[in-house]
Short mmCIF file of N, CA and C in Angstrom, two decimals:
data_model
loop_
_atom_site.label_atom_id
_atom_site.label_comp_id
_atom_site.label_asym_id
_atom_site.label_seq_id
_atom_site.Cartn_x
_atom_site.Cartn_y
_atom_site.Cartn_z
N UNK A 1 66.18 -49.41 -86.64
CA UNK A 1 65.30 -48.74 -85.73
C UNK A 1 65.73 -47.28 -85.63
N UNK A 2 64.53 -46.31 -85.43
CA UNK A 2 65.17 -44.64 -85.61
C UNK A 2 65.66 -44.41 -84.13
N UNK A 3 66.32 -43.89 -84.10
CA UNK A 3 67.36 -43.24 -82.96
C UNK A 3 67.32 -42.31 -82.63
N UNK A 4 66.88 -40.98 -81.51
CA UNK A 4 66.43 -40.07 -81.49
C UNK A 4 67.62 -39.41 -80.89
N UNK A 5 68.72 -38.25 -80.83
CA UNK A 5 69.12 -37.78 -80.20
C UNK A 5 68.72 -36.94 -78.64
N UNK A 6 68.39 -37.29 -78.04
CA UNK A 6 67.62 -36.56 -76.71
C UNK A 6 68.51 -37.34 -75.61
N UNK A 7 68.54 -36.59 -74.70
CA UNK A 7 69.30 -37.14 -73.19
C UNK A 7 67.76 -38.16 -72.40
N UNK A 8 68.19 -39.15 -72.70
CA UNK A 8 66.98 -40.31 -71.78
C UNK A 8 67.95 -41.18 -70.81
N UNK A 9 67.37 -41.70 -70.19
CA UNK A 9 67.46 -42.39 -69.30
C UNK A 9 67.72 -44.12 -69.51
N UNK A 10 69.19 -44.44 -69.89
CA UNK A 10 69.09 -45.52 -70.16
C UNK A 10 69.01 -46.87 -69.53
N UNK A 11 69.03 -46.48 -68.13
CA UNK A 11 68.65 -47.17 -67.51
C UNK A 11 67.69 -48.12 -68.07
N UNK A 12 66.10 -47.20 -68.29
CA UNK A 12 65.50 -48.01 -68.48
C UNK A 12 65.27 -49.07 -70.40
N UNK A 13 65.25 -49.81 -70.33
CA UNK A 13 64.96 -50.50 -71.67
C UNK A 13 63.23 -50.59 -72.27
N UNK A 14 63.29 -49.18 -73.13
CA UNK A 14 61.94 -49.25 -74.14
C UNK A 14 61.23 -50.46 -74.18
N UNK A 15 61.97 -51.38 -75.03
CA UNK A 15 61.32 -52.35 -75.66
C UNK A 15 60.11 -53.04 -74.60
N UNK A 16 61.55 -53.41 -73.10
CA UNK A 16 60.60 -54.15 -71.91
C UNK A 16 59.51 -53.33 -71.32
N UNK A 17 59.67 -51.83 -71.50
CA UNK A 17 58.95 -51.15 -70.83
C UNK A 17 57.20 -51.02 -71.69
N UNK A 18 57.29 -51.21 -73.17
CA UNK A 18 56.69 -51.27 -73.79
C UNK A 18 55.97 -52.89 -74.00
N UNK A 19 56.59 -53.87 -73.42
CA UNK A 19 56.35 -55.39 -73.62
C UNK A 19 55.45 -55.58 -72.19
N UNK A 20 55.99 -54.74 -71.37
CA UNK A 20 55.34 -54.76 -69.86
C UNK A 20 53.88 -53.73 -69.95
N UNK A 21 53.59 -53.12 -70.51
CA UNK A 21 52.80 -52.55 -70.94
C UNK A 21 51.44 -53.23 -71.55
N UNK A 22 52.10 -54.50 -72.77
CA UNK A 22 51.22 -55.33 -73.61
C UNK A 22 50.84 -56.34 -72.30
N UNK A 23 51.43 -56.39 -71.86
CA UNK A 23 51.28 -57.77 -70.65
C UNK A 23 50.19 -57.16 -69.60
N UNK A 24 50.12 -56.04 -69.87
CA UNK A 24 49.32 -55.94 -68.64
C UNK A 24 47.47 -55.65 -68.75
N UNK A 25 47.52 -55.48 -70.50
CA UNK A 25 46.45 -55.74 -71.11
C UNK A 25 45.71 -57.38 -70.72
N UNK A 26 44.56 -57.34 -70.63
CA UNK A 26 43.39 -58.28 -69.79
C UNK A 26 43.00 -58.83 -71.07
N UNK A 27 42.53 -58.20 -72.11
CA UNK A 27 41.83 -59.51 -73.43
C UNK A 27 42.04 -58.85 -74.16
N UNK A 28 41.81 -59.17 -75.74
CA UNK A 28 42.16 -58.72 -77.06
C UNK A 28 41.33 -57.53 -77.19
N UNK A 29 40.19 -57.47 -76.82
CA UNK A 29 39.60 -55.82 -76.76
C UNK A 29 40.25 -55.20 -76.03
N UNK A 30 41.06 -55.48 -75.14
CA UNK A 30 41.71 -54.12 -74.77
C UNK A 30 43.64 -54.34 -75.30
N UNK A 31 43.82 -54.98 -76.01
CA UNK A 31 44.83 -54.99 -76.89
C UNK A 31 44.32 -54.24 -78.38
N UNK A 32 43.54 -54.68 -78.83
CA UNK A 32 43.05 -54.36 -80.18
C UNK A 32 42.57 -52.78 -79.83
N UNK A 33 42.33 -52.29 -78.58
CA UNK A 33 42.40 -50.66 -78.68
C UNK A 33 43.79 -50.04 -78.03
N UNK A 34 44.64 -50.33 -77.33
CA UNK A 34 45.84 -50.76 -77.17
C UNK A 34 46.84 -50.20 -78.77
N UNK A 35 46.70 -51.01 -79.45
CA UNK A 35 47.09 -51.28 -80.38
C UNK A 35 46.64 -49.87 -81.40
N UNK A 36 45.72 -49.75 -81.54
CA UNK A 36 45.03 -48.61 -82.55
C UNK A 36 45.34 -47.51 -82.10
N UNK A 37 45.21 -47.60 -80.43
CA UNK A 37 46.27 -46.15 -80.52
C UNK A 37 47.94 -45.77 -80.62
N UNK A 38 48.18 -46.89 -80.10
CA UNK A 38 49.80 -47.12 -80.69
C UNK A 38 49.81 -46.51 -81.85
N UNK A 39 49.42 -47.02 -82.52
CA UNK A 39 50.03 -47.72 -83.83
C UNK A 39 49.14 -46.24 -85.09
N UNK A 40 49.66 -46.06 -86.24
CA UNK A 40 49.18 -45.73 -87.10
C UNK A 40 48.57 -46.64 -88.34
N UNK A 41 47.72 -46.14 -89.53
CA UNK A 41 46.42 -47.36 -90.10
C UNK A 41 47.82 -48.04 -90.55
N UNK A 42 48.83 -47.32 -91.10
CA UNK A 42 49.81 -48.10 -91.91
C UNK A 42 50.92 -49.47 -91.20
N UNK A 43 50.73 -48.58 -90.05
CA UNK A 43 51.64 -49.59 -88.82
C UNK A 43 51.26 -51.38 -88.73
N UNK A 44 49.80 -50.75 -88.60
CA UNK A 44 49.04 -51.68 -87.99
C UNK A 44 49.15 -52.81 -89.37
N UNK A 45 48.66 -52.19 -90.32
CA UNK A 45 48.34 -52.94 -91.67
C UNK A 45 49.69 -53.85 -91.71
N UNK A 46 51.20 -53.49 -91.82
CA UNK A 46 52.30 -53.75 -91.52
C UNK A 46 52.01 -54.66 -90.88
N UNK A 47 51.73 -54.99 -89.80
CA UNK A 47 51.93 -55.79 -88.75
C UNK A 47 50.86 -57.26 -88.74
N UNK A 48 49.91 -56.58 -89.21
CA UNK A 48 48.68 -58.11 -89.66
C UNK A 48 49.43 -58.63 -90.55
N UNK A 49 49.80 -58.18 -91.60
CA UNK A 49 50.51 -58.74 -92.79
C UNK A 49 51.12 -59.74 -92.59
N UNK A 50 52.18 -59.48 -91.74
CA UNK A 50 53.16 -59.95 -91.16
C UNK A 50 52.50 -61.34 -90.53
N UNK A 51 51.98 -60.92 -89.63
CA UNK A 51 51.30 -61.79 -88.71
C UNK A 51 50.37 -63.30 -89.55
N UNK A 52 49.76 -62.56 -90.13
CA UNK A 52 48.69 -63.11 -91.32
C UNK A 52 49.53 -64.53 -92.33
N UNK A 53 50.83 -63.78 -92.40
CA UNK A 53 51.80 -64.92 -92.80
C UNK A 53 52.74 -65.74 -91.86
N UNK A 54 52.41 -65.91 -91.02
CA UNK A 54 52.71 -66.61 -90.21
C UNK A 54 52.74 -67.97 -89.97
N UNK A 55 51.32 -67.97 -89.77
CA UNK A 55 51.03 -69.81 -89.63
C UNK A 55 51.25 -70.38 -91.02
N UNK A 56 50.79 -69.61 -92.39
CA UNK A 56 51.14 -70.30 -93.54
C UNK A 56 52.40 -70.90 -93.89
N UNK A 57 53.48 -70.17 -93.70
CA UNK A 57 54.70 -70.72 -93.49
C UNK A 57 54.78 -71.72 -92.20
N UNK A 58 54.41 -71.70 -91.67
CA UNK A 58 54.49 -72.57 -90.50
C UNK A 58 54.28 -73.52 -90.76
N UNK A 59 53.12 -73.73 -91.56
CA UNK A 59 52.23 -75.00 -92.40
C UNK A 59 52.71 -75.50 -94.10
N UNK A 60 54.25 -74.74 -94.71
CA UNK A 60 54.87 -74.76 -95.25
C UNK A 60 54.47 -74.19 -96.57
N UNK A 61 53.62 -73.69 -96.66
CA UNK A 61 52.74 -73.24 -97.59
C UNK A 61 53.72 -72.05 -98.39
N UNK A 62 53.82 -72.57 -99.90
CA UNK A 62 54.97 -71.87 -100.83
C UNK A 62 54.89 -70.61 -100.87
N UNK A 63 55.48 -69.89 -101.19
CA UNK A 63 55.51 -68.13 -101.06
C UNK A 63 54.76 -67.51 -101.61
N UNK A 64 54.57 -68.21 -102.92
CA UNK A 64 53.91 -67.30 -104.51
C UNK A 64 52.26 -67.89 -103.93
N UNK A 65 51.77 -68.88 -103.13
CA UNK A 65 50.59 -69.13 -102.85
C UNK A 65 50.20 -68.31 -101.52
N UNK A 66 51.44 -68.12 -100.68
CA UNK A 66 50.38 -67.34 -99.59
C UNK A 66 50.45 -65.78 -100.36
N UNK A 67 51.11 -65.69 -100.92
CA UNK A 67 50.69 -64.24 -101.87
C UNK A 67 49.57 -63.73 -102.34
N UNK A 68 49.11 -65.00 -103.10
CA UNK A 68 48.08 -65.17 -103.72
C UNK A 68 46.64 -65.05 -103.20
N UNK A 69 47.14 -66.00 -101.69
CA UNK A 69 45.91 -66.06 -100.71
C UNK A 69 45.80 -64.01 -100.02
N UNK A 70 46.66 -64.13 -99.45
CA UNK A 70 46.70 -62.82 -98.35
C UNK A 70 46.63 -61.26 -98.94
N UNK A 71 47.09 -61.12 -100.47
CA UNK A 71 48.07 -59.88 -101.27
C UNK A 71 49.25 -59.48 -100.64
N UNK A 72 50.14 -60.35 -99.55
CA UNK A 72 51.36 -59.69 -98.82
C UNK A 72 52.37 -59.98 -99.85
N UNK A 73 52.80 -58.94 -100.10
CA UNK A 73 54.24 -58.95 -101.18
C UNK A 73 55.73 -60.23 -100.49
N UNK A 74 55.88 -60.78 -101.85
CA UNK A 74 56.95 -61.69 -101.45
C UNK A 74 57.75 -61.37 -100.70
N UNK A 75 58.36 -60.40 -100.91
CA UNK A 75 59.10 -59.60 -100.07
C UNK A 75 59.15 -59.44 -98.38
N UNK A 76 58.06 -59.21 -98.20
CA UNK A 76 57.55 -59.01 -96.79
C UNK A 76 57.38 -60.73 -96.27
N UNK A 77 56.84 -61.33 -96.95
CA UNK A 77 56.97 -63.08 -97.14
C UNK A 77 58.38 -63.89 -96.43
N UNK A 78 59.33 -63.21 -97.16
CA UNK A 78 60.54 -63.71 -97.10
C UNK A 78 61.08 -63.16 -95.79
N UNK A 79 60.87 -61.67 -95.43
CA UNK A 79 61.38 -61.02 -94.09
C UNK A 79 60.48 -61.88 -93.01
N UNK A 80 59.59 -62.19 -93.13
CA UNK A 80 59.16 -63.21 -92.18
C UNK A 80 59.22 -64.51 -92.04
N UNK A 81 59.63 -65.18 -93.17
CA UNK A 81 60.10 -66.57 -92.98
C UNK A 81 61.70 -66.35 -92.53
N UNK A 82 62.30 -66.02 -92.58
CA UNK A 82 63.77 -65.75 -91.85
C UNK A 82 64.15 -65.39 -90.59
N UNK A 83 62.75 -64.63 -90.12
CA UNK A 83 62.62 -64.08 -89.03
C UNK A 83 61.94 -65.38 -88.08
N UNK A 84 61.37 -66.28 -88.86
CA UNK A 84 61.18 -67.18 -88.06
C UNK A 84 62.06 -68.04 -87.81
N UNK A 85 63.18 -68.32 -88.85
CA UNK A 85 64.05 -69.32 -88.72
C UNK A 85 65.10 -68.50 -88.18
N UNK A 86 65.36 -67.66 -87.69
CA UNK A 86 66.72 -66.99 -87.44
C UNK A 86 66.11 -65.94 -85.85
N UNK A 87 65.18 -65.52 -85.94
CA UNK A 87 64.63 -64.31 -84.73
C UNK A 87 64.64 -64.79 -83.52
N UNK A 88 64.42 -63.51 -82.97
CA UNK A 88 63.94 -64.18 -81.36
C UNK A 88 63.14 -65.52 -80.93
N UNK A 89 62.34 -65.80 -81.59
CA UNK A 89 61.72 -66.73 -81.09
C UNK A 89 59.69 -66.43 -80.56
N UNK A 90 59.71 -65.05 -80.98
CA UNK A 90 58.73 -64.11 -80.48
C UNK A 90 57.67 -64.77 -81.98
N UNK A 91 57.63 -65.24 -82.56
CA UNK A 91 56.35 -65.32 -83.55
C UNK A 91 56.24 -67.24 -82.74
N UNK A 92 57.52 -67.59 -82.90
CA UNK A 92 56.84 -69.31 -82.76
C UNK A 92 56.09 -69.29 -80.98
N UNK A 93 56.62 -68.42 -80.38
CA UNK A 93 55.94 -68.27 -79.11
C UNK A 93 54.42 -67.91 -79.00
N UNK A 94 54.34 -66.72 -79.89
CA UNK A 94 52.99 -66.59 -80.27
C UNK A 94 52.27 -67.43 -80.59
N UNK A 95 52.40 -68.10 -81.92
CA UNK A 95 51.51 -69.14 -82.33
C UNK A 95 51.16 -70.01 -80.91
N UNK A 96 52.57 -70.85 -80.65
CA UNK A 96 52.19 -71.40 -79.60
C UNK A 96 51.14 -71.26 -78.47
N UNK A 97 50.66 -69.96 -78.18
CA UNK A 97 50.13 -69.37 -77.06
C UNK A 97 48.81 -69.11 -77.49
N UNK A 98 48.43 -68.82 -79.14
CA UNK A 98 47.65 -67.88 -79.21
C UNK A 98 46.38 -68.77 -79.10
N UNK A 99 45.02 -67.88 -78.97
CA UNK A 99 43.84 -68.55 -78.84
C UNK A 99 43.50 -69.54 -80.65
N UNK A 100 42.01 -70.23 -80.17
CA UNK A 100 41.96 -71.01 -81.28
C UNK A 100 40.85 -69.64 -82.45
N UNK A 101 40.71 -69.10 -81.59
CA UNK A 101 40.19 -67.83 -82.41
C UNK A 101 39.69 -66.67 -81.98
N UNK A 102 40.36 -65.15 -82.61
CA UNK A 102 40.11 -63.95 -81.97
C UNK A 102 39.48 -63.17 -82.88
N UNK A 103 38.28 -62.28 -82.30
CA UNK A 103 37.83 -61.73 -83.35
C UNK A 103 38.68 -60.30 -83.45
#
C-alpha cells in the first residue's frame, strides 16, 4: 500500500473511516456511483475482475477455465484464490451477504 509522507492524524484509521463511509450507502445505485467516483476506469476494472472470480472458485471451478470464461489473467486468479483461503475473511462475507442479483 503507498505511504504518503504528510503529518496526519493517526488517531484516526483510513481503512474504517473509508468502510464507514461504504456502510452508509442505502442501495447499489448509490454504491455503484460511490464507487465511480472513488475509483479510476482502471481501479474499478481491477476490482470486478477480482470480484467476478470469486464465486467461480468458490464453486471450484479450475483456473485455466475461469480464464477462459471471464479474460482475468491467471495471475490475478491465483491472488484471489489465496486471498480467500488465507485473507480477512472480507470476500467469503460478501458472497455470503450479497443479493441474488444486482444490476
Amino acid at each position: 500500500m503507498k505511504r504518503r509522507a504528510v503529518d496526519i492524524d493517526d488517531s484516526e484509521d483510513p481503512i474504517a473511516n473509508l468502510a464507514g463511509a461504504l456502510l452508509g450507502l442505502r442501495n447499489a445505485e448509490q454504491m455503484r456511483a460511490f464507487l465511480e467516483d472513488l475509483c479510476t476506469p482502471a481501479e474499478l476494472e481491477s476490482m470486478t475482475d477480482r470480484w467476478r472470480v470469486v464465486p467461480l472458485l468458490r464453486d471450484g471451478v479450475p483456473y485455466r477455465e475461469i480464464h477462459d470464461r471471464t479474460g482475468v489473467s491467471v495471475t490475478t486468479i491465483g491472488r484471489v484464490a489465496r486471498t480467500l483461503e488465507r485473507g480477512a475473511g472480507g470476500y467469503a462475507a460478501a458472497l455470503h451477504r450479497r443479493p441474488s442479483r444486482v444490476r
